[in-house]
mmCIF file of C-alpha atoms in Angstrom:
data_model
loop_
_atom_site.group_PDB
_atom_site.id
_atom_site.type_symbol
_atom_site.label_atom_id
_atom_site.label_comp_id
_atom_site.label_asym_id
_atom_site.label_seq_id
_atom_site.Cartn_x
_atom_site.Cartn_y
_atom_site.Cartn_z
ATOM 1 C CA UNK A 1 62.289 32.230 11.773
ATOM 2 C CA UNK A 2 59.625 29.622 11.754
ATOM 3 C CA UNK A 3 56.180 30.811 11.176
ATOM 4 C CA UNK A 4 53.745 30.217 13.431
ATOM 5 C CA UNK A 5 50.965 27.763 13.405
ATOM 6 C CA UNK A 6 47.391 29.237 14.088
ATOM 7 C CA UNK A 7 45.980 28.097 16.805
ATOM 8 C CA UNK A 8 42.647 29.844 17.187
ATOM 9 C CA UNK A 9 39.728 29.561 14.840
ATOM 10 C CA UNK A 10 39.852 32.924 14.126
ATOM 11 C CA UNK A 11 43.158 32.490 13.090
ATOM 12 C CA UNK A 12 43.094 29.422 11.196
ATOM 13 C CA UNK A 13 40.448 31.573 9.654
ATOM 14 C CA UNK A 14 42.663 34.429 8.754
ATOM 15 C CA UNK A 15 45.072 32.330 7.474
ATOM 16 C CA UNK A 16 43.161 30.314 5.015
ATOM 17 C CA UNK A 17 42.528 31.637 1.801
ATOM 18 C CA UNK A 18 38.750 31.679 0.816
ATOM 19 C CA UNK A 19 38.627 30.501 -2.757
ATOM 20 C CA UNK A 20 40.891 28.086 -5.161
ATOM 21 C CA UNK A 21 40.516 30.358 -8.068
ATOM 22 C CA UNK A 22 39.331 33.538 -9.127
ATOM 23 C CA UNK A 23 37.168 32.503 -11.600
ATOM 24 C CA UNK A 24 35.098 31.312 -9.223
ATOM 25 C CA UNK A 25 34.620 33.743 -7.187
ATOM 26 C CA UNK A 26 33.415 35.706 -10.243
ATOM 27 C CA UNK A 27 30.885 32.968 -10.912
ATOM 28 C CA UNK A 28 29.804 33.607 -7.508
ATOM 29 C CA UNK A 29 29.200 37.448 -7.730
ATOM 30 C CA UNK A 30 27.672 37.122 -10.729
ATOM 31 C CA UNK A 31 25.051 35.055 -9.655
ATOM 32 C CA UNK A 32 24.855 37.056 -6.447
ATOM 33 C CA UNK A 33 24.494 40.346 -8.520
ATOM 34 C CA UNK A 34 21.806 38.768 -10.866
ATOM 35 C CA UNK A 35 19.666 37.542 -7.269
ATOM 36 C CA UNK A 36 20.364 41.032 -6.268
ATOM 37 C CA UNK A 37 18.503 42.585 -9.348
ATOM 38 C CA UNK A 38 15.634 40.236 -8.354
ATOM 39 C CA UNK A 39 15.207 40.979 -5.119
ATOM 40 C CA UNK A 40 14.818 44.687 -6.441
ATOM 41 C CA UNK A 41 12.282 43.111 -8.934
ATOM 42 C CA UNK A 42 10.395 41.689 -6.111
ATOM 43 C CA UNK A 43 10.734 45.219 -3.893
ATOM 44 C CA UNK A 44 9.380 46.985 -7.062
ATOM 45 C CA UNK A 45 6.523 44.426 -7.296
ATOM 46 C CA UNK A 46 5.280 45.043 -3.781
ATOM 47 C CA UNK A 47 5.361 48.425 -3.616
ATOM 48 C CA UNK A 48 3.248 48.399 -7.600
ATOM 49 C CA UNK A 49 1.045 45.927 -5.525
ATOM 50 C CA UNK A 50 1.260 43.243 -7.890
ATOM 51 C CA UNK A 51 -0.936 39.722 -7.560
ATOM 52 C CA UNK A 52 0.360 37.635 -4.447
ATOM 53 C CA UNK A 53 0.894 34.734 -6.517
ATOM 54 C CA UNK A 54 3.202 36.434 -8.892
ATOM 55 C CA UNK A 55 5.250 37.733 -6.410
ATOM 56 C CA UNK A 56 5.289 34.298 -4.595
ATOM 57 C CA UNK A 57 6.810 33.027 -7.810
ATOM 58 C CA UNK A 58 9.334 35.638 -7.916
ATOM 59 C CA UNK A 59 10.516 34.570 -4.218
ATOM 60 C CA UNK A 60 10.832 31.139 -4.822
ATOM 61 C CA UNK A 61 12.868 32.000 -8.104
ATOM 62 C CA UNK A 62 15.323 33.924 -6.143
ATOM 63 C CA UNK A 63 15.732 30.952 -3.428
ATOM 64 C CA UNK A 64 16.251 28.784 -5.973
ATOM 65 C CA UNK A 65 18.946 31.051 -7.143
ATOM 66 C CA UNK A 66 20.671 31.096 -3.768
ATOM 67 C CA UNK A 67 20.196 27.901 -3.136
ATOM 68 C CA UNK A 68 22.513 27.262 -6.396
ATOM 69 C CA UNK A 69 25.338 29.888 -4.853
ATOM 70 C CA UNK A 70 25.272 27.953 -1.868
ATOM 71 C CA UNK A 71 25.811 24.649 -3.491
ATOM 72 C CA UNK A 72 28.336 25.810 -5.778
ATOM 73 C CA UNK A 73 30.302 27.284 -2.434
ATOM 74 C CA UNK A 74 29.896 24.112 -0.544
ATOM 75 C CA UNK A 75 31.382 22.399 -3.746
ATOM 76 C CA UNK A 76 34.393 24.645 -3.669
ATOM 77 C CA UNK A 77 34.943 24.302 0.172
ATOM 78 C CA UNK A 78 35.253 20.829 -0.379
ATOM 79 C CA UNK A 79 37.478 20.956 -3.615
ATOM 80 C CA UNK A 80 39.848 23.172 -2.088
ATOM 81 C CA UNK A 81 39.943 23.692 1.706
ATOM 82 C CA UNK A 82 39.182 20.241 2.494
ATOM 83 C CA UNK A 83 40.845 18.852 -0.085
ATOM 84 C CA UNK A 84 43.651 20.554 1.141
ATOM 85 C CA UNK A 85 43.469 20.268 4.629
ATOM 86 C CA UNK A 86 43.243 16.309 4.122
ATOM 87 C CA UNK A 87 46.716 16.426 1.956
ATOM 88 C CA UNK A 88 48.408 18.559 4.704
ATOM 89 C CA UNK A 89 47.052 15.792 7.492
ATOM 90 C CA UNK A 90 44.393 18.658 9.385
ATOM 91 C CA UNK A 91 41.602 17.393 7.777
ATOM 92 C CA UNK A 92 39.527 16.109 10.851
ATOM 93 C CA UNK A 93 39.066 20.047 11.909
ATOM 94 C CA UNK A 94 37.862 20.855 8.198
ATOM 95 C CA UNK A 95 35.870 18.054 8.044
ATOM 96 C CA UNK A 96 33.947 18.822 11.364
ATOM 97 C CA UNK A 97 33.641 22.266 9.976
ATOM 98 C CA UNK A 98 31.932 20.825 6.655
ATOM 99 C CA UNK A 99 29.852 18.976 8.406
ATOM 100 C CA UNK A 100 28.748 22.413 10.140
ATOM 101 C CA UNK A 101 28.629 23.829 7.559
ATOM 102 C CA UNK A 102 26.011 21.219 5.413
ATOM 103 C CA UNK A 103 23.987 20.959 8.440
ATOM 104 C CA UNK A 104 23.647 24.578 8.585
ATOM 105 C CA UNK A 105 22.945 25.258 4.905
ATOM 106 C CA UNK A 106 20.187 21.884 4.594
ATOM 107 C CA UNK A 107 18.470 23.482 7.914
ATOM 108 C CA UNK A 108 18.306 26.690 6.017
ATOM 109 C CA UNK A 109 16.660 25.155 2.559
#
């Protein structure tokens, strides 16, 4: 039986896996788990009502940080599912998507 092509997003979505190799998705929870343990950091510093500036410089650490995971995401989106959807001939959807994607992420830096 043939399989069946996706045709909603959702199901595209479903379909597609969402990272080229493990190891990087372990890169990526590691980094999440270390901004995580800031983020507690920064809870602990508010509530110890530390000076304004240090905790300022605590924040902007931790966007840094996530700044970095979403960097290193976009540059395995492109790697793999574009990359791949442009080998397979779909890559006009996946490149519209990118360019969602970027647009959202630069809008949220």
């Amino acid at each position: 039986m043939p399989r069946k092509t996706p045709q909603t997003e959702s199901e595209r979505a479903a379909s597609t896996p969402g990272y080229a190799e493990a190891a990087d998705s372990e890169r990526v929870l590691t980094r999440l788990r270390r901004i995580e343990g800031q983020v507690r950091g920064i809870q602990r510093m508010v509530a110890e009502e530390r000076y304004c500036v240090d905790v300022l410089a605590q924040i902007s650490a931790c966007t840094n940080a996530l700044e970095k995971v979403g960097l290193l995401l976009l540059n395995d989106h492109i790697r793999h599912c574009v990359r791949g959807s442009l080998a397979d001939g779909s890559g006009d959807d996946k490149i519209d998507e990118l360019v969602t994607a970027v647009d959202r992420f630069v809008r949220a830096t």
